[in-house]
XYZ file of C-alpha atoms in Angstrom:
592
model
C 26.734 2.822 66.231
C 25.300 1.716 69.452
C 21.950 3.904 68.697
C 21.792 1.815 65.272
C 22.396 -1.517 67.394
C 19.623 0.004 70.066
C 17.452 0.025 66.738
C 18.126 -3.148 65.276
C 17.101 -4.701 68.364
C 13.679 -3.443 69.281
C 13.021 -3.524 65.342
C 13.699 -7.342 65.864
C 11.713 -7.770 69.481
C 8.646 -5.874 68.319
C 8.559 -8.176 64.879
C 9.197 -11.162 67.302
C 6.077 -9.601 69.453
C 4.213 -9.271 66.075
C 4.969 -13.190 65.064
C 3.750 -14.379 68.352
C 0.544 -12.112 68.562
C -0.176 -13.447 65.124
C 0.922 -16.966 65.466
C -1.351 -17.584 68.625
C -4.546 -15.957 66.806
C -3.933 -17.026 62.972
C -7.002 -19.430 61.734
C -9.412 -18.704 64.585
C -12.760 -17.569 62.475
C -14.317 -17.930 65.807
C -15.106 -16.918 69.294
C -13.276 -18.598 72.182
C -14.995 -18.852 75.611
C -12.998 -18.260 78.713
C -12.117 -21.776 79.103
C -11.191 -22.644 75.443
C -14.565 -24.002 74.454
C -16.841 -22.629 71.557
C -18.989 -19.963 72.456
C -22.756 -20.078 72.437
C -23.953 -19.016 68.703
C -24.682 -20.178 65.297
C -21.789 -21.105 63.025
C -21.163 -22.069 59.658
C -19.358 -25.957 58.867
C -18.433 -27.619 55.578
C -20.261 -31.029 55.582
C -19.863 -34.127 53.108
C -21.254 -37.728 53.784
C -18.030 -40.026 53.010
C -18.703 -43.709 52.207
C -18.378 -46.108 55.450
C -14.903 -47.654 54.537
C -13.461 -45.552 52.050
C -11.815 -41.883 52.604
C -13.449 -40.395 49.867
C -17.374 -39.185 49.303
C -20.373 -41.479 49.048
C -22.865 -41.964 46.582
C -25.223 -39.750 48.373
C -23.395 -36.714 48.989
C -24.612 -34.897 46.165
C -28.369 -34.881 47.951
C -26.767 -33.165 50.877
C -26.095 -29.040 50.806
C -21.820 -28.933 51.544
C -22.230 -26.256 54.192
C -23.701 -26.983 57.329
C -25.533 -24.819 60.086
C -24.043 -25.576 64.025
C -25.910 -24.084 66.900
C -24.028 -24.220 69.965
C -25.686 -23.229 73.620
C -24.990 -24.187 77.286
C -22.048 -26.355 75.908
C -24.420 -28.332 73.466
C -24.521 -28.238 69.774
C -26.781 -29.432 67.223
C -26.007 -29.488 63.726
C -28.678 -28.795 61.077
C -28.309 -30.414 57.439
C -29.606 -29.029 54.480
C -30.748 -32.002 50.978
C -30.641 -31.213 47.846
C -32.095 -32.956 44.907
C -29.769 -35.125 43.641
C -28.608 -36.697 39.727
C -28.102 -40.279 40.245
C -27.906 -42.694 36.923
C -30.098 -40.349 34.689
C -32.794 -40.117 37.429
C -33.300 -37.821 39.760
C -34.644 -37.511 43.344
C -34.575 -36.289 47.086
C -33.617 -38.411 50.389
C -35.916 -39.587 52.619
C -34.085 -40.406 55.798
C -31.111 -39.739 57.978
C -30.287 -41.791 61.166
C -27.795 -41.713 63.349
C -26.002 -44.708 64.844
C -25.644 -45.475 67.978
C -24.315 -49.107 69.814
C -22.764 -49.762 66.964
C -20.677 -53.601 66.432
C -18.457 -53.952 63.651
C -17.529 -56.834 61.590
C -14.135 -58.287 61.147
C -13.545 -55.416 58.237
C -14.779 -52.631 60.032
C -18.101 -51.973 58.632
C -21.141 -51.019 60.863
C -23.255 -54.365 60.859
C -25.507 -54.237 63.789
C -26.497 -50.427 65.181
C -29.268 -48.653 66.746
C -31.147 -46.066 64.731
C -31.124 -42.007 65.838
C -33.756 -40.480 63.810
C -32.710 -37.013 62.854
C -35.524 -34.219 63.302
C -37.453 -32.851 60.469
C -37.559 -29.140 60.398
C -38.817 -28.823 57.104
C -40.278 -30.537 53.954
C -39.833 -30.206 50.420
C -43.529 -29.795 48.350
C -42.570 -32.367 46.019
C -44.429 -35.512 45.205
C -43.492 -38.328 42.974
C -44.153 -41.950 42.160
C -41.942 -42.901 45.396
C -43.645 -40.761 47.911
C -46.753 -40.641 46.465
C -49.839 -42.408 48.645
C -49.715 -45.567 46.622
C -46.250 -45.508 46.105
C -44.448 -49.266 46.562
C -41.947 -47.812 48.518
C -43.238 -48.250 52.293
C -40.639 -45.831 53.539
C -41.658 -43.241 51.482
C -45.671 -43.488 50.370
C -47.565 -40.761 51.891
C -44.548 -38.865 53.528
C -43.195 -35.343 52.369
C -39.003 -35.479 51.855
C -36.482 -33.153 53.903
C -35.471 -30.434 53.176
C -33.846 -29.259 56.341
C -33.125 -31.845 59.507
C -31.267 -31.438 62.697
C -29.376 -33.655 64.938
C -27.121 -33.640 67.949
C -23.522 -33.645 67.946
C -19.951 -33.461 70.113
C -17.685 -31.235 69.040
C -14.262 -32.009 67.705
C -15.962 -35.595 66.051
C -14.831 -35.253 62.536
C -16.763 -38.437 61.768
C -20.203 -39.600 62.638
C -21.797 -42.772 61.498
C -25.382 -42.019 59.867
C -27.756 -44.327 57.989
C -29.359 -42.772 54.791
C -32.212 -43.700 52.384
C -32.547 -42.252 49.159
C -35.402 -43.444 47.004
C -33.971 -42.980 43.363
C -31.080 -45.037 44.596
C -33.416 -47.757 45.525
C -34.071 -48.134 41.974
C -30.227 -49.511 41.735
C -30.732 -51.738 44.559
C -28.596 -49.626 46.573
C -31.195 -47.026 48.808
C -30.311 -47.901 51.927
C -26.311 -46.612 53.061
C -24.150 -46.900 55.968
C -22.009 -43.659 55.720
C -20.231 -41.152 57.718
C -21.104 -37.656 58.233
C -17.426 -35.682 57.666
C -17.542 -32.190 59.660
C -14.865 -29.562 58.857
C -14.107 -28.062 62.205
C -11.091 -26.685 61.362
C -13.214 -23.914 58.639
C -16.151 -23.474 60.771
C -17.010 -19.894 61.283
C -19.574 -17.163 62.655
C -22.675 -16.854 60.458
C -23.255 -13.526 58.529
C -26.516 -12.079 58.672
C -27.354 -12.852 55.059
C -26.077 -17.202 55.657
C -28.791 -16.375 58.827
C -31.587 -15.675 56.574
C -30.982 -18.160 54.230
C -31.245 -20.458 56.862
C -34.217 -19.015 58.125
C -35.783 -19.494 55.021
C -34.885 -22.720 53.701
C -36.184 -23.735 57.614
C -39.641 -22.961 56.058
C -41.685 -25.977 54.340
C -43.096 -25.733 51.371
C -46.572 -25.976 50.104
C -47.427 -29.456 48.837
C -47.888 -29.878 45.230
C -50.714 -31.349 43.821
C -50.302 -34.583 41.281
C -51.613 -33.693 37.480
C -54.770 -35.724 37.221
C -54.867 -35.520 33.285
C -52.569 -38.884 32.461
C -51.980 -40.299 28.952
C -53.860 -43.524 28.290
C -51.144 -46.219 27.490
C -53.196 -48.227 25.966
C -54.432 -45.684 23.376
C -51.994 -43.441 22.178
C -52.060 -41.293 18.914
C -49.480 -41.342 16.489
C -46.411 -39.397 17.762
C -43.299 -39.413 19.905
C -43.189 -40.158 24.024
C -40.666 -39.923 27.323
C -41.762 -42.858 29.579
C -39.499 -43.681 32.688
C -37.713 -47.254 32.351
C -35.781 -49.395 34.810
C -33.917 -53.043 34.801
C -35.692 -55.240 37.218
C -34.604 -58.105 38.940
C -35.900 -61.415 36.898
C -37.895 -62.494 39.800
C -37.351 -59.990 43.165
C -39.361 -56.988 43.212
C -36.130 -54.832 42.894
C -33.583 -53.849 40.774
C -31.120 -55.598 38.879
C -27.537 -55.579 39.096
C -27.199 -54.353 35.317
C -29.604 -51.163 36.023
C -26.977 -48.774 36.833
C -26.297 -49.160 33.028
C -29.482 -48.250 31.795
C -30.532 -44.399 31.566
C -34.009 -44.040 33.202
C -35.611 -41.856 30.188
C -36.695 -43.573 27.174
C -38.331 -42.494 23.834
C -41.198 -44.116 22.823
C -42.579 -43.879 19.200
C -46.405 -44.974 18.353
C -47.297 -45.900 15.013
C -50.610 -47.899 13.798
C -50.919 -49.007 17.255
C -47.082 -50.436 16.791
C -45.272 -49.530 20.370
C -40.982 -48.660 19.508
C -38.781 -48.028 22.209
C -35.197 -46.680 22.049
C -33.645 -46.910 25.450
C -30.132 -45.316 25.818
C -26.859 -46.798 28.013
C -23.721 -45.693 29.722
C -21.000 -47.208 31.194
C -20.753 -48.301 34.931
C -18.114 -49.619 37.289
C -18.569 -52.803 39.822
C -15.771 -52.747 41.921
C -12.379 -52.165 39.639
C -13.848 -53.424 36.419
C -15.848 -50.582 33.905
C -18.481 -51.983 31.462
C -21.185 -51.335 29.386
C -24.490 -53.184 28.150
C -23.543 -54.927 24.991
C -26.366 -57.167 24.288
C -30.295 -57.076 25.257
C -32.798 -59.436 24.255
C -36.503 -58.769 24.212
C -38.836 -61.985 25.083
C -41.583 -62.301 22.448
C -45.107 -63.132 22.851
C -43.893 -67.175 21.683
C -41.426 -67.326 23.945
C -38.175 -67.026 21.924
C -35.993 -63.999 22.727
C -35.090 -61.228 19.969
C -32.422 -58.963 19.917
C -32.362 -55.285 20.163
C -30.876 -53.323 17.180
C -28.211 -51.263 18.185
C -28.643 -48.075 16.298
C -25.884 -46.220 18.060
C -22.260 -46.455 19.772
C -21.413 -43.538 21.350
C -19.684 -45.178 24.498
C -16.536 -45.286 24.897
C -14.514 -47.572 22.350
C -17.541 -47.582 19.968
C -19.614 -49.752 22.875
C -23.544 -49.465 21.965
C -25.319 -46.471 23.678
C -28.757 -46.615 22.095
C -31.285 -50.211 21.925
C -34.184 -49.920 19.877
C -37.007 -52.925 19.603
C -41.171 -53.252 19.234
C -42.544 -53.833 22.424
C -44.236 -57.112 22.658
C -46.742 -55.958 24.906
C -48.135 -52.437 26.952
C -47.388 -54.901 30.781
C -45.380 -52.936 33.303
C -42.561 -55.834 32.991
C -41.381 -57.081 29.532
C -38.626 -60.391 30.575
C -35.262 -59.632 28.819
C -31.822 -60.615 29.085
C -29.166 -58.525 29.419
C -25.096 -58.930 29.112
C -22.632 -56.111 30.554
C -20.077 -58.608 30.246
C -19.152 -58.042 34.138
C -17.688 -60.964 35.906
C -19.263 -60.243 38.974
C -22.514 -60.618 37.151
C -21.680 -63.818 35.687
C -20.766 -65.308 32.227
C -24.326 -65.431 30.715
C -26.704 -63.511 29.618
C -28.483 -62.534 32.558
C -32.394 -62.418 32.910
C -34.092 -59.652 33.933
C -37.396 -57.435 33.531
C -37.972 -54.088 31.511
C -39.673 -52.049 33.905
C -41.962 -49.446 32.623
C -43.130 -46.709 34.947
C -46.247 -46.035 32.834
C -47.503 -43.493 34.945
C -44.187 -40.748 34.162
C -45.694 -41.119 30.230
C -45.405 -37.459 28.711
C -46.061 -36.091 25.438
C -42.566 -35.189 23.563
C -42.046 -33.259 20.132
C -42.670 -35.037 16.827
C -38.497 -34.579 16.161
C -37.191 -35.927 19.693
C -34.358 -38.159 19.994
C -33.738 -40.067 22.547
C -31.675 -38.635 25.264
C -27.943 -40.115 25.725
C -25.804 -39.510 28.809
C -22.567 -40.863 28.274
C -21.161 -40.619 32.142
C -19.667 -43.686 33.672
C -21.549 -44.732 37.019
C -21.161 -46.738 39.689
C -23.242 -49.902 40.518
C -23.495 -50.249 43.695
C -24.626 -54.107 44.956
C -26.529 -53.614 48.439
C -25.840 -56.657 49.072
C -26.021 -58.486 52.435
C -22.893 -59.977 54.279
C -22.310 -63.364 53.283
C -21.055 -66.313 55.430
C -21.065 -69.916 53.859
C -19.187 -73.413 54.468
C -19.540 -76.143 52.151
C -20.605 -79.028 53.541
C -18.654 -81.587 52.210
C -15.465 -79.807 51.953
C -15.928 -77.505 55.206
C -13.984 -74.976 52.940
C -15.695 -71.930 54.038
C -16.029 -68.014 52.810
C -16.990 -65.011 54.604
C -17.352 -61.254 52.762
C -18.589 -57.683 54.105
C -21.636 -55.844 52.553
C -21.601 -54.963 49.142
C -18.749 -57.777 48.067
C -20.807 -60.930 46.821
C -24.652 -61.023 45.190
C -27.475 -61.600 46.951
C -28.426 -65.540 47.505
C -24.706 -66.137 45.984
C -24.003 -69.721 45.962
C -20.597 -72.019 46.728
C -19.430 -74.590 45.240
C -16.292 -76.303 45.925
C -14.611 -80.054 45.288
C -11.862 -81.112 45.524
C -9.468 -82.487 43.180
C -7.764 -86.032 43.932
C -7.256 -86.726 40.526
C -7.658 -85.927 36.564
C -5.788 -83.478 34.447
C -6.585 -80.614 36.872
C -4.991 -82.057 39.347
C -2.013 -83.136 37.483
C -1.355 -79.376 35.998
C -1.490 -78.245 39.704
C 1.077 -80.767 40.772
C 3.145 -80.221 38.025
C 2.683 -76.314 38.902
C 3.640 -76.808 42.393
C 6.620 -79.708 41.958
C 9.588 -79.324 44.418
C 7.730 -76.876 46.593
C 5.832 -79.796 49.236
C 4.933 -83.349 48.882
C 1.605 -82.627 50.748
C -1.145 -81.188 48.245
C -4.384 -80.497 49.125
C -6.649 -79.320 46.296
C -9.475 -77.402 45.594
C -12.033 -75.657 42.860
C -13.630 -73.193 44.421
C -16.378 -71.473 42.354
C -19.220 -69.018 43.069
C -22.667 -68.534 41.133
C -25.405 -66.503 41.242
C -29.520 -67.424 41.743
C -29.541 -67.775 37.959
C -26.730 -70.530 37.981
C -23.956 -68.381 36.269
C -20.648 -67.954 37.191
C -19.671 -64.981 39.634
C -16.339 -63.134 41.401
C -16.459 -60.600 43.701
C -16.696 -56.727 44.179
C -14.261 -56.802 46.688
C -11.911 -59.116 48.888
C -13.487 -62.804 50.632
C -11.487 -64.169 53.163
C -11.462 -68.319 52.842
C -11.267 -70.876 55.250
C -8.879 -73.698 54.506
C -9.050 -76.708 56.860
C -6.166 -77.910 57.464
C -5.863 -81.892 57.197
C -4.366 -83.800 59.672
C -0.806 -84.657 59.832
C 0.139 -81.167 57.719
C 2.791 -78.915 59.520
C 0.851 -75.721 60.771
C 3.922 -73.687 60.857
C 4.987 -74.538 56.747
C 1.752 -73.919 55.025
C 1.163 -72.061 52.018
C -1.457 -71.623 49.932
C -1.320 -70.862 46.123
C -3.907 -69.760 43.445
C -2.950 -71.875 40.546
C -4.203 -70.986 36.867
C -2.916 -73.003 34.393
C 1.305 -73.699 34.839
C 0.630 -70.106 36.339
C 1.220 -69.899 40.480
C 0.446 -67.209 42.509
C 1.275 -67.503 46.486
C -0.705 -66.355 48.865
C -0.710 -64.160 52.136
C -1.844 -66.906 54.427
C -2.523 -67.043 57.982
C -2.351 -71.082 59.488
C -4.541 -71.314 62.427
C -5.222 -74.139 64.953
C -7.981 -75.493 62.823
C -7.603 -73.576 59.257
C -5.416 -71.719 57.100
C -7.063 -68.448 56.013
C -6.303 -65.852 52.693
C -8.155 -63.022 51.061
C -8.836 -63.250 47.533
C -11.015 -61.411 44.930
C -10.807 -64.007 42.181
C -12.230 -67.150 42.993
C -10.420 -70.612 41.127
C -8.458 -73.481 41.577
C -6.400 -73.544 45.213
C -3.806 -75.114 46.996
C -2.901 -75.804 50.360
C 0.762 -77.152 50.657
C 2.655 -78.316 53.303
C 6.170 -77.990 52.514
C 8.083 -79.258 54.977
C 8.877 -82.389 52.648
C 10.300 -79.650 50.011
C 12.141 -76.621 48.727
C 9.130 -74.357 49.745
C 9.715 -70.926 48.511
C 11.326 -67.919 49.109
C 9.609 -67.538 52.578
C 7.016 -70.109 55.042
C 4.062 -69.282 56.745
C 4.394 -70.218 60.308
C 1.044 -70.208 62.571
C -0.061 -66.630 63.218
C 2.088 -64.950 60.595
C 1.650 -63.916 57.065
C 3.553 -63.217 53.673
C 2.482 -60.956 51.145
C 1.325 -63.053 47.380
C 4.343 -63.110 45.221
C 3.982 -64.398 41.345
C 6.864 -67.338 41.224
C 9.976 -66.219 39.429
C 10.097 -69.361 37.360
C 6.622 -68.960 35.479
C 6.777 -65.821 33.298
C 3.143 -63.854 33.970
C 1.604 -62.563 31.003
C 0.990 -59.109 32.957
C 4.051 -58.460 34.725
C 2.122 -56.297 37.299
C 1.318 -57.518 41.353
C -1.298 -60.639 40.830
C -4.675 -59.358 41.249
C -5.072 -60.865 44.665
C -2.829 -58.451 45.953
C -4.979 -55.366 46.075
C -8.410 -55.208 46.962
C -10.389 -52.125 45.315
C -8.666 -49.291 47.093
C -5.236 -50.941 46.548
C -4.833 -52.730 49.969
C -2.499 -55.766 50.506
C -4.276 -59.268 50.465
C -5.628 -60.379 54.098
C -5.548 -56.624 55.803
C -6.102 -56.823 59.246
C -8.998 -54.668 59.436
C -10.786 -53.811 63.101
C -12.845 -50.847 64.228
C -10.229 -48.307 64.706
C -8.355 -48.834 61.159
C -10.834 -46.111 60.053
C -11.409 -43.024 61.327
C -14.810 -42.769 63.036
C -16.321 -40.590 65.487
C -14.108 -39.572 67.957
C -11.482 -41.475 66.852
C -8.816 -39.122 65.552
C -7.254 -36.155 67.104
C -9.249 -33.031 65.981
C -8.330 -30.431 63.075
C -8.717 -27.872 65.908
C -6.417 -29.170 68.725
C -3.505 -30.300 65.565
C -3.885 -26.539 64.796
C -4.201 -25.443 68.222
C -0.897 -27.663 68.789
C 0.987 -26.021 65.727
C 0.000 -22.253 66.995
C 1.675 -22.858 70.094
C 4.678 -24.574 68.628
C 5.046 -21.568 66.488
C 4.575 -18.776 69.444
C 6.856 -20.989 72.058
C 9.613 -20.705 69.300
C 8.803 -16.840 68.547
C 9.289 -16.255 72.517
C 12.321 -18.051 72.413
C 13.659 -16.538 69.481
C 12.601 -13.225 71.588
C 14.688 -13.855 74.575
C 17.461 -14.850 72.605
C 17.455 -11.324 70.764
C 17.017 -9.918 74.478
C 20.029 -11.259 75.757
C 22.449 -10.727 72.692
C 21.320 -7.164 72.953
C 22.522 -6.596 76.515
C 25.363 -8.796 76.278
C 26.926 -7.340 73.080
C 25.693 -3.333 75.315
C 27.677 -4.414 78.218
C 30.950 -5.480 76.405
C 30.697 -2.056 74.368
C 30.352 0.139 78.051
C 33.760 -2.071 78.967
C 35.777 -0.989 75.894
């Protein structure tokens, strides 16, 4: 009996050995220094580029290889970075650049809006040239230059985020080249290189030759009878860039040449702006008088029967042929917006006599480039401020407000009982071209607050017919501030003379938007002012550190590091406790 008990326990304390041997070197794939640090070598790391305020990846990340290279020596490590060529909207292409940032400021949401620049190094170049990086390319960062293929740049280990600056050509086509971004690094799967991940390092370090343009080119102006691929684009009406409504528009169309009569099917898909998914349903062709002519629509293979292919005679063999376009996308506007056809007539190639054109039915996303936008109307001193990316370029404000007239009436009547103090305003945004516009995202407005209202029982509602939607307001000493992402008719109330609602607003504080209980909605969901695009509350509080950014988080090696030794500390103790049992429950048999 006691040889069995003898048994049990050293079966027990060597399994308790085993656990804490185990638990203390589980999940290291690499080689520990004498003083906990990486040791000098070359390592493998999953890499991503993540979007700049969003956890998730950017629109870039496909041009980037997803496994980095990290050389570490005398305590230093640089990581090298590997681009691919890319899909993006039917087109396809290469990045050109990769920054770092350094002295970065932040904006009120968190996004990088004044840095420094950290080139990375090139350590080799792809061979390819193409209308952007060709010598008399229109693209100033890219004419003449060869793209990556292979950069480096310095890092400190244990930053799982580091802000980087990218350029990608083909994305400039979408108005949206240029990206702030993050550079994610997987520490906690980073291992020792194999000899074979070595040499494909080794080689992809190598440049390649540089290939030589085709000088035979089609003559546009004289084509045979038969069937052509020409690269297209939607160009801004008047800016020498792209439009909002290109992301829609896939880059290859078929061109068919009859008598000297130009046709050209061009094919769609659907994109996203912000929340809302859409597709092209209208385009208009400007004719050599002037007048506009639609496109026939020859198929619909978007989803819910939207159109996918436009077909129309080209009035002319220009680069730019004026159209009008409607994606029926609020943050485009009501209208019809104008815009240019944008023929690259140097990518003409000859295609087979039965080619179709070619459809890609994927939804993308449009992303604005936009600048940060800060305007106060004059009159009203109402004033808006939005982040990067939320509002279109040379976006315009207009706000009045309402003293009298059956818009004012409906909002008293909407707001009777709740404050005897009303102050009342139509706040609308347009574009350059005069049409109505929301935004892509949430614009915090600027209230001021009249004189003789109670700062500590304001609220603010969006009212929309005998529909009212309250606010999460801040009152400050001068104005009372919201977030919205729908802009119409607001009011600032000072309740103090009524029944208020459910909850006040004093200075400094907030209250989340609540529909009123008395008005029935006709979507019973939260009020769209209550989430921004990635489902956030209205008026979030967003600084710096909200997001993680380099150095900002503890590392995935020191949490795993923390969770080793929490499972060896209780394998010892789990040990000693075996230990002692063992000798007590010994000494009480030696008694007996």
């Amino acid at each position: 009996m006691e040889k069995g008990l003898k048994k049990k326990a050293i079966a027990t304390i060597c399994c308790c050995l085993i656990i804490t041997i185990v638990s203390a070197t589980a999940g290291l794939k690499i080689s520990l220094a004498a003083d906990g640090t990486v040791k000098d070598g070359t390592y493998s790391i999953p890499v991503s580029l993540w979007k700049a305020l969003e956890d998730k990846a950017s629109m870039g990340n496909s041009a980037l290889q997803q496994t980095g290279k990290l050389v570490v020596k005398d305590g230093k490590a640089k990581l090298y970075l590997k681009f691919i060529s890319m899909e993006f909207a039917g087109m396809s292409g290469y990045l050109m650049q990769l920054n770092l940032l350094e002295d970065i400021a932040f904006n009120e949401f968190g996004y990088p809006e004044n840095y420094t620049k950290l080139p990375s190094e090139v350590v080799s170049t792809y061979g390819i040239v193409d209308r952007y990086n060709e010598e008399t390319s229109e693209d100033k960062v890219c004419a003449g230059k060869m793209y990556p293929k292979v950069v480096s740049v310095p890092i400190t280990m244990e930053q799982e985020y580091i802000w980087a600056h990218v350029y990608v050509p083909v994305m400039g086509e979408l108005d949206s080249g240029d990206q702030e971004c993050r550079i994610k690094l997987d520490f906690s799967n980073m291992k020792e290189m194999t000899q074979a991940e070595l040499d494909a390092w080794a080689e992809a370090e190598k440049s390649d030759p540089k290939q030589e343009t085709d000088p035979g080119k089609l003559d546009k102006d004289n084509l045979p009878n038969g069937k052509y691929n020409v690269q297209v684009a939607l160009w801004h009406a008047t800016s020498n860039k792209a439009s909002m409504g290109n992301p829609t528009l896939n880059s290859k169309a078929l061109l068919t040449v009859q008598n000297g009569s130009y046709t050209m099917d061009v094919s769609t898909h659907p994109m996203t702006v912000g929340t809302i998914t859409a597709c092209l349903q209208t385009l208009q062709i400007r004719q050599a008088d002037g007048s506009y002519k639609y496109a026939q629509i020859t198929a619909k293979n978007n989803p819910n029967g939207q159109p996918s292919v436009f077909r129309f005679v080209l009035p002319s063999k220009e680069e730019y042929i004026q159209v009008k376009i409607d994606p029926k996308v609020e943050v485009m506007g009501e209208d019809p917006l104008p815009a240019r056809l944008k023929i690259s007539w140097d990518t003409l190639t000859k295609a087979s006599d039965d080619a179709a054109v070619e459809e890609n039915n994927k939804t993308v996303a449009a992303g604005l480039d936009t600048e940060a936008v800060d305007i106060t109307d004059k009159k009203t001193k109402v004033r808006i401020k939005a982040s990067k990316n939320v509002l279109v370029n040379g976006v315009k404000l207009k706000v009045t407000q309402l003293k009298s007239g059956s818009k004012y009436n409906k909002v008293k009547k909407a707001l009777s009982g709740i404050g005897d103090k009303i102050t009342v305003y139509d706040i609308t945004l347009y574009s350059p071209e005069n049409s109505k516009v929301q935004p892509n995202g949430m614009v915090k407005v600027y209230l001021p607050i009249p004189d003789g209202y109670n700062k500590k029982k304001l609220q603010v509602y969006r009212v929309s017919g005998s529909t009212k939607t309250k606010m999460s307001a801040k009152a400050g000493s001068r104005n009372c501030t919201f977030s919205s992402n729908h802009f119409s008719i607001y009011a600032l109330v000072d309740i103090s003379g009524g029944t208020g609602s459910s909850s006040s607003v004093s200075s400094g504080g907030s209250v989340l938007p609540e529909g009123d209980s008395s008005t029935l909605l006709e979507d019973t969901a939260l009020p769209e002012d209550t989430l921004t695009e990635a489902g956030v509350e209205t008026d979030p509080q967003i600084t710096q550190s909200s997001i993680p950014y380099t150095g900002s988080a503890l590392s995935t090696e020191k949490m795993m590091a923390l969770m080793l030794l929490g499972i060896s500390m209780l394998s010892s103790f789990v040990l000693v406790v075996t230990v002692i049992v063992f000798f007590i429950k010994m000494a009480g048999r030696r008694r007996t």
